[in-house]
Short mmCIF file of C-alpha atoms and ligand atoms in Angstrom, two decimals:
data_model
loop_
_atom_site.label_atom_id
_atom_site.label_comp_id
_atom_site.label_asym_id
_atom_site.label_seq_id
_atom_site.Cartn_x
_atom_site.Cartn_y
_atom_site.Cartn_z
CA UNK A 78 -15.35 19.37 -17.39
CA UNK A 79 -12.71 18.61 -14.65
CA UNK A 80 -12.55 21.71 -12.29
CA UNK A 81 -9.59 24.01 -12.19
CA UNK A 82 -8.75 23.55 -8.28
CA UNK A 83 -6.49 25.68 -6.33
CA UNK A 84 -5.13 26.83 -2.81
CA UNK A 85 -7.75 29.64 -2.28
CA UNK A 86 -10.52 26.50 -2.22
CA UNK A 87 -9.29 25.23 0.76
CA UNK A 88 -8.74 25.77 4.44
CA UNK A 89 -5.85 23.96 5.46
CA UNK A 90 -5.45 21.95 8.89
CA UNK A 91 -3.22 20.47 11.30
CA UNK A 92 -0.30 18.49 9.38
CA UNK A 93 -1.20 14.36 8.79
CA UNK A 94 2.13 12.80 7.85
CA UNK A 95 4.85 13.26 6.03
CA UNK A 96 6.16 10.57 2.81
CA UNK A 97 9.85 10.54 1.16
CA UNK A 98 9.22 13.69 -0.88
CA UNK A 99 6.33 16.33 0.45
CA UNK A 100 3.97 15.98 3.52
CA UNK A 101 0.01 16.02 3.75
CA UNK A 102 -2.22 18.19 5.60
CA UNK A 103 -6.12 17.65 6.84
CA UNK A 104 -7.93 20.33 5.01
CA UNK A 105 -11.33 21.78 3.85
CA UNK A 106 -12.82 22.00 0.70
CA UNK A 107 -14.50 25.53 1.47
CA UNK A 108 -17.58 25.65 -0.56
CA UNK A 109 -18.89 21.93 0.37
CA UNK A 110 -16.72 21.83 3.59
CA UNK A 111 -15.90 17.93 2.86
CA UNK A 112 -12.81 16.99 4.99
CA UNK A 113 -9.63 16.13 2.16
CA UNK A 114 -6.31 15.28 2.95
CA UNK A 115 -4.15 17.72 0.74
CA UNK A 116 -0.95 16.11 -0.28
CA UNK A 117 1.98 18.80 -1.02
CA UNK A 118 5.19 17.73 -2.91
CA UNK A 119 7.78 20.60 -3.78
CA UNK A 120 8.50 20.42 -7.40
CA UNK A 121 12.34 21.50 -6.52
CA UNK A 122 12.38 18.01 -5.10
CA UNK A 123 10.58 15.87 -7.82
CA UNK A 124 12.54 17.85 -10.24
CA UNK A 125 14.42 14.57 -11.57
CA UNK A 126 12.64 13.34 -15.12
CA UNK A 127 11.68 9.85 -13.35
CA UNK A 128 10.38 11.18 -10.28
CA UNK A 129 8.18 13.59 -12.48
CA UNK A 130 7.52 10.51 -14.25
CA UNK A 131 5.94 8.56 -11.64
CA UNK A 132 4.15 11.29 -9.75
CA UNK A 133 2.05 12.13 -12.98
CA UNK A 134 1.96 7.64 -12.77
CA UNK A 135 0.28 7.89 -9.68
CA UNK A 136 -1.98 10.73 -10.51
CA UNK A 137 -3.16 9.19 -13.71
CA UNK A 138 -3.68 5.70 -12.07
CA UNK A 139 -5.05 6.50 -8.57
CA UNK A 140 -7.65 9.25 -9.97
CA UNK A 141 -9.17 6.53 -12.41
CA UNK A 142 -9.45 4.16 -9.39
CA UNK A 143 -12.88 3.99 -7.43
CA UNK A 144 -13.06 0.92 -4.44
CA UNK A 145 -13.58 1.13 -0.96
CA UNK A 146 -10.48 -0.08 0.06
CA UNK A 147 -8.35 2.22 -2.49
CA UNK A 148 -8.00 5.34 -1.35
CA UNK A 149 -9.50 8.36 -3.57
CA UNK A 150 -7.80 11.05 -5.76
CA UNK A 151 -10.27 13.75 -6.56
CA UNK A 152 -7.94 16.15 -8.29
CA UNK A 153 -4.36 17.91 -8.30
CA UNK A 154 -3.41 21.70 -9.07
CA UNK A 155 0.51 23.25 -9.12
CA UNK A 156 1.60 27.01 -8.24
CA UNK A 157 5.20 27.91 -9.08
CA UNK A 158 6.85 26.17 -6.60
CA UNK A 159 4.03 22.80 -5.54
CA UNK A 160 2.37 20.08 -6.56
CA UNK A 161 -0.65 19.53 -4.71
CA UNK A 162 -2.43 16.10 -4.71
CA UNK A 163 -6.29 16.58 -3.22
CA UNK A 164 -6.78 13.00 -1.36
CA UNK A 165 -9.37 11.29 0.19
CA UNK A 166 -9.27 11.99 3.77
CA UNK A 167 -8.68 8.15 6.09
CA UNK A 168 -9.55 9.51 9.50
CA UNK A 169 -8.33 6.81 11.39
CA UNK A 170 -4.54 6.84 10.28
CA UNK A 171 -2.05 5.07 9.77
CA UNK A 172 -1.73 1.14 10.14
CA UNK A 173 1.42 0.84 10.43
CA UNK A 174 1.30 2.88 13.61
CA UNK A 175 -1.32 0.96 14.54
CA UNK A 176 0.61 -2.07 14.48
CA UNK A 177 3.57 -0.53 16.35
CA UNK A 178 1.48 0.48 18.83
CA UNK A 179 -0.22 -3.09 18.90
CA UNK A 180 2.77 -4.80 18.55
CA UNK A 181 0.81 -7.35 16.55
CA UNK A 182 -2.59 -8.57 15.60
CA UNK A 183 -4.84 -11.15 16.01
CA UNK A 184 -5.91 -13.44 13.25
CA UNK A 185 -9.36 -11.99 13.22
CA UNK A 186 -8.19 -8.43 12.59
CA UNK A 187 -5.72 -9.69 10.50
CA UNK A 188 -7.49 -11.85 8.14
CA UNK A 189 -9.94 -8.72 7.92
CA UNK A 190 -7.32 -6.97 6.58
CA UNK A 191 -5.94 -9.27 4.80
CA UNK A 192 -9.31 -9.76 2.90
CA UNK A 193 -9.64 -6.18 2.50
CA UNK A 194 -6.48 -6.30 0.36
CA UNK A 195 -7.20 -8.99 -1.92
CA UNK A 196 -10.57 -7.53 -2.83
CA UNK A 197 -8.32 -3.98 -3.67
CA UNK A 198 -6.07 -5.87 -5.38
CA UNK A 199 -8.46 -8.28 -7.59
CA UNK A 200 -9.94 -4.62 -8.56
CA UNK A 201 -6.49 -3.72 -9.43
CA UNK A 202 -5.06 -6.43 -11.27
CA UNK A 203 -8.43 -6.95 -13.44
CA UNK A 204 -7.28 -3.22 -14.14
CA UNK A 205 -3.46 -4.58 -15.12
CA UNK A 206 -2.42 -2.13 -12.46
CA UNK A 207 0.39 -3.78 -10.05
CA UNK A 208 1.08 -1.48 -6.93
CA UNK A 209 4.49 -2.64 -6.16
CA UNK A 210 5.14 -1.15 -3.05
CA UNK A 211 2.17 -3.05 -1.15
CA UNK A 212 3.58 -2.23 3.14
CA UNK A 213 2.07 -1.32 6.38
CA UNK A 214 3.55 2.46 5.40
CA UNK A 215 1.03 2.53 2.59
CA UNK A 216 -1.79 1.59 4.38
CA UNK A 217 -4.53 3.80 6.18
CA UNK A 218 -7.25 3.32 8.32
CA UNK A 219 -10.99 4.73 7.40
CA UNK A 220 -13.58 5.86 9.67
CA UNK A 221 -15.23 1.89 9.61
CA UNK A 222 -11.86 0.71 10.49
CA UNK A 223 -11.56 -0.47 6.92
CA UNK A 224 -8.01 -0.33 5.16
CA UNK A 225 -7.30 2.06 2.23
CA UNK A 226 -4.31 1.63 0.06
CA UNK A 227 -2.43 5.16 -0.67
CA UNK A 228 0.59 6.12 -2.44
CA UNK A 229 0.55 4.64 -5.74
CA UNK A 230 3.71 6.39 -6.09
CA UNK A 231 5.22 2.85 -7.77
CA UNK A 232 2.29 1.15 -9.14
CA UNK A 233 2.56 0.72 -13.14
CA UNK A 234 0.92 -0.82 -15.85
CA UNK A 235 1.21 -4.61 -15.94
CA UNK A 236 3.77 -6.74 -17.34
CA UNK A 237 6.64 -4.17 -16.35
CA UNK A 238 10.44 -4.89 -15.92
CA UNK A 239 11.36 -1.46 -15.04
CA UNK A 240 14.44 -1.39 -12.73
CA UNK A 241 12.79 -0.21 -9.32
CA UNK A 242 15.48 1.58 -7.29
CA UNK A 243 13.81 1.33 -3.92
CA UNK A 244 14.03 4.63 -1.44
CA UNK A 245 12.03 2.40 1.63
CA UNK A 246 12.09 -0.72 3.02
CA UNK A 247 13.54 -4.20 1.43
CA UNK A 248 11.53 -6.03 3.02
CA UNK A 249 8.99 -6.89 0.75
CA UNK A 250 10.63 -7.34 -2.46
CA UNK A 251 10.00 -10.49 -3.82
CA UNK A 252 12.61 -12.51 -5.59
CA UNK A 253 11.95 -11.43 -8.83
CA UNK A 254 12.62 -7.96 -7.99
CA UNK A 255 15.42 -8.53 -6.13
CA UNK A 256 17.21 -10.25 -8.86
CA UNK A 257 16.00 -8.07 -11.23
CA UNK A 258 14.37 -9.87 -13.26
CA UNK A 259 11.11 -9.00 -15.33
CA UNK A 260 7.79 -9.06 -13.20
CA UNK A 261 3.83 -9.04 -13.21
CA UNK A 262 1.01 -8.72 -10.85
CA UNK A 263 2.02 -11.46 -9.14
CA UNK A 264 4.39 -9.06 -7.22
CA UNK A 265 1.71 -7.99 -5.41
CA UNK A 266 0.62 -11.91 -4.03
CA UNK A 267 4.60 -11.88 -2.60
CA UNK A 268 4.02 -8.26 -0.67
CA UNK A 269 0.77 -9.78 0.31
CA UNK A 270 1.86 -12.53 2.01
CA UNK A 271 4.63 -10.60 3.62
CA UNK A 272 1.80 -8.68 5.06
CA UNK A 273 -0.12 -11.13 6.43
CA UNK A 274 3.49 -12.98 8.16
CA UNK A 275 3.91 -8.81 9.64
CA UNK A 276 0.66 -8.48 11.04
CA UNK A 277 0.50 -12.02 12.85
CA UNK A 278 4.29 -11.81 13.71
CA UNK A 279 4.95 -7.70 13.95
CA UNK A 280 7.94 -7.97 12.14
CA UNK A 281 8.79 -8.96 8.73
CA UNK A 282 9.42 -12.17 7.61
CA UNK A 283 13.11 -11.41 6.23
CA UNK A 284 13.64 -8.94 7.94
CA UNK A 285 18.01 -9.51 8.61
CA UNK A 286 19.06 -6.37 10.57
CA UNK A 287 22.30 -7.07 9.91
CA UNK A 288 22.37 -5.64 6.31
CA UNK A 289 20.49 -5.03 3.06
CA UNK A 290 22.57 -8.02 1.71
CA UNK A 291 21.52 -10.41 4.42
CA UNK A 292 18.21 -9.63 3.60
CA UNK A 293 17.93 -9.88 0.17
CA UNK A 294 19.45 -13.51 0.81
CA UNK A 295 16.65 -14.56 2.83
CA UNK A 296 14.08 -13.43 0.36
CA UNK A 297 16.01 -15.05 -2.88
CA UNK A 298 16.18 -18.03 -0.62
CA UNK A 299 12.97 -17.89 0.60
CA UNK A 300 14.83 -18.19 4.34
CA UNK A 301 10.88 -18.59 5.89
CA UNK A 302 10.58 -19.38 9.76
CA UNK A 303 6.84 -19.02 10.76
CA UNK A 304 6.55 -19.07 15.03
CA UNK A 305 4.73 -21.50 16.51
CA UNK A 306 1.72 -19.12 17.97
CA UNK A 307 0.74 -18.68 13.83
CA UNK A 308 -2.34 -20.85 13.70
CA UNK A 309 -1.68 -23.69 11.14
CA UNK A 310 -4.82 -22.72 8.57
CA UNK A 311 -2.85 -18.73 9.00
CA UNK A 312 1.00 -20.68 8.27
CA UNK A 313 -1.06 -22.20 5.47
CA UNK A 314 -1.93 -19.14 3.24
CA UNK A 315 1.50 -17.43 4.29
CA UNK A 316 3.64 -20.32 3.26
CA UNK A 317 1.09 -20.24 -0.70
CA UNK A 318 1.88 -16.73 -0.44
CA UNK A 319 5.79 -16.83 0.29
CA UNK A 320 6.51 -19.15 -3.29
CA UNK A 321 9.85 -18.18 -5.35
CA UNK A 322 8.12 -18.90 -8.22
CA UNK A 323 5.63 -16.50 -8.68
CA UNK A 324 3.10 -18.43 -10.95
CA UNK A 325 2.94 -21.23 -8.09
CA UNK A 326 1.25 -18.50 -5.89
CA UNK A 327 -2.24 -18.63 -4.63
CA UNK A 328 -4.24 -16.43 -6.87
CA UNK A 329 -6.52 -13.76 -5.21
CA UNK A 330 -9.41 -15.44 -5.76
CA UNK A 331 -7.98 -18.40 -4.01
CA UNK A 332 -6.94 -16.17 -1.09
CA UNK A 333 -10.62 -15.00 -0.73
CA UNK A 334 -11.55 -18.16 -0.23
CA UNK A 335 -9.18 -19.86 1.82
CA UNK A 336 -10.27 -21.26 4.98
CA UNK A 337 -8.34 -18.95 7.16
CA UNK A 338 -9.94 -16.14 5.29
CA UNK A 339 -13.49 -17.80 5.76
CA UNK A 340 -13.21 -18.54 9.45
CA UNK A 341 -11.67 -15.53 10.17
CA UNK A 342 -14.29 -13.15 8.73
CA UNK A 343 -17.45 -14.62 8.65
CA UNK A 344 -20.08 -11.98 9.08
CA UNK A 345 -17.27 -9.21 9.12
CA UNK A 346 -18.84 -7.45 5.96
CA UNK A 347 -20.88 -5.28 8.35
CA UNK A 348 -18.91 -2.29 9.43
CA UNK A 349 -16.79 -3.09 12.54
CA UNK A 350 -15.21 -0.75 15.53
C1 400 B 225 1.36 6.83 2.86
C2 400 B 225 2.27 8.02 2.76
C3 400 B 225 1.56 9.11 2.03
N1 400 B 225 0.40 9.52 2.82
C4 400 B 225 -0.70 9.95 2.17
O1 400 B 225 -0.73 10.10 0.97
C5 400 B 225 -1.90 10.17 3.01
C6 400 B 225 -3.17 10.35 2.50
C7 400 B 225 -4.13 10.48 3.52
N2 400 B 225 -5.48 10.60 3.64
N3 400 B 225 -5.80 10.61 4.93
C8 400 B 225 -4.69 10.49 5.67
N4 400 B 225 -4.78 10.43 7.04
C9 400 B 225 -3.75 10.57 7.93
O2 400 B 225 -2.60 10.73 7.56
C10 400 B 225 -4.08 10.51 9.39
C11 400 B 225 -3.05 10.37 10.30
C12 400 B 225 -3.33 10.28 11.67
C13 400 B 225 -4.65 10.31 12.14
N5 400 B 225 -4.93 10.18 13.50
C14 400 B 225 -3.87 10.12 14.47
C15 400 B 225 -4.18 9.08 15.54
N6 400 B 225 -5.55 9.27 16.08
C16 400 B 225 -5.83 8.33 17.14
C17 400 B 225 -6.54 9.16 14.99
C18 400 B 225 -6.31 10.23 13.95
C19 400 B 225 -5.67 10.44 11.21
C20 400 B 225 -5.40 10.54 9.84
C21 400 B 225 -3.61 10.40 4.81
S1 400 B 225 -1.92 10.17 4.72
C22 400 B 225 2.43 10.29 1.76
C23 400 B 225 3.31 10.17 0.70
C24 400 B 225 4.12 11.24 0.38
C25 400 B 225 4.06 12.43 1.12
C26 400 B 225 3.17 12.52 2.19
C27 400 B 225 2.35 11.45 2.52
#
């Protein structure tokens, strides 16, 4: 029988990181004294029917999910006024600010990480779950330096054409989506080729400062520049990645073994620093 959680079972820490609605906190389970990370949403601001909606989405979906590179739900519990969301704890952080910090990585690293994706996402897909909102925000960092995807906040259940009114970054919609048109898991092979461009290039690849419009033009166009320092085999994947069409995109399993991937990550499976 699932346990009945609640606030008394836990010491709670230092504050982690905050998301669009609610923050998370390190914090101890008391009886075991295994490290979580407690994620706290106020109900007064997930009050709105489809934001109620897709919270108990991601609860259902992320607590059914068990692979290394997906990070854990163990449980949930509400008082009056919270949701709380008890999270496996990624003690390294947050990759994005990793790749701030970095600026940008090298093709090693990032064809690590790039493999570590596919492999979540082959578990997800064979699950007809389609995470949506695949971005260096999303992504964490556990103690073997190994990614874990978080916030499943707009994954769904495969084939889905639900309008998805987007609170974060444009950047990696893919056309589809943008023109809002119906879409599968092959969302998921757009963001991660957009992923791959941002952590050779630090910066997305239609990214248009200028405006939201701008930007959306470049991605229905498929406006793609790749810079000259991208190693061709790494322009390669990106470019059967970045396809407007999203049946003409390299499958996962095709990803996993691309020759980037291969040269890039032989012998990486032990855990690295
Ligand atoms: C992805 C956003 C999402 N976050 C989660 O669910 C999150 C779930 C979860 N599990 N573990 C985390 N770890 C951290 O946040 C973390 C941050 C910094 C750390 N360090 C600082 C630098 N130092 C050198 C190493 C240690 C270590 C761990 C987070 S965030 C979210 C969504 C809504 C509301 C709050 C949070």
């Amino acid at each position: 029988p699932e346990k009945q959680w609640s606030l008394q079972d836990f010491d709670i820490g230092k504050p982690l990181g905050r998301g669009k609605f609610g923050r998370v906190y390190l914090a101890r389970e008391k009886s075991s004294g295994f490290m979580v990370a407690l994620k706290v949403l106020f109900k007064s601001e997930i009050k709105q029917p489809n934001l109620a909606r897709q919270l108990r989405r991601e609860v259902e979906i992320q607590s059914h999910l068990r692979h290394e590179h997906i990070l854990r739900l163990f449980g949930y519990f509400h008082d009056e006024k919270r949701v709380y969301l008890i999270l496996e704890y990624a003690c390294r952080g947050e990759l994005y600010k990793i790749l701030r910090k970095y600026g940008r990585f090298s093709e090693r690293r990032a064809a690590k990480y790039i493999m570590q994706m596919s492999k979540a996402l082959l578990y997800l897909h064979q699950k007809h779950v389609i995470h949506r909102d695949i971005k260096p925000e999303n992504l964490l960092v556990g103690v073997h330096g190994e990614l874990k995807i978080a916030d499943f906040g707009w994954s769904v259940h495969a084939p889905n054409s639900r309008r998805k009114t987007t609170c974060g970054t444009l950047d990696y919609l893919p056309p589809e989506i943008v023109e809002g048109r119906d879409h599968d898991e092959n969302v998921d092979l757009w963001s991660l080729g957009v992923l791959c461009y941002e952590f050779l290039v630090g910066v997305p690849p239609f990214e248009d400062l200028s405006s939201q419009q701008a930007t959306f033009r470049r991605i229905s166009r498929v406006d793609l520049k790749i810079p000259e320092h991208i190693s061709p085999q790494a322009a390669d994947l990106i470019r059967r990645l970045l396809k407007h069409n999203p049946t003409d995109r390299l499958p996962l399993d095709q990803v996993l073994k691309h020759p980037w991937i291969i040269e890039h990550t032989a012998g990486a499976t032990v855990s690295e620093n």
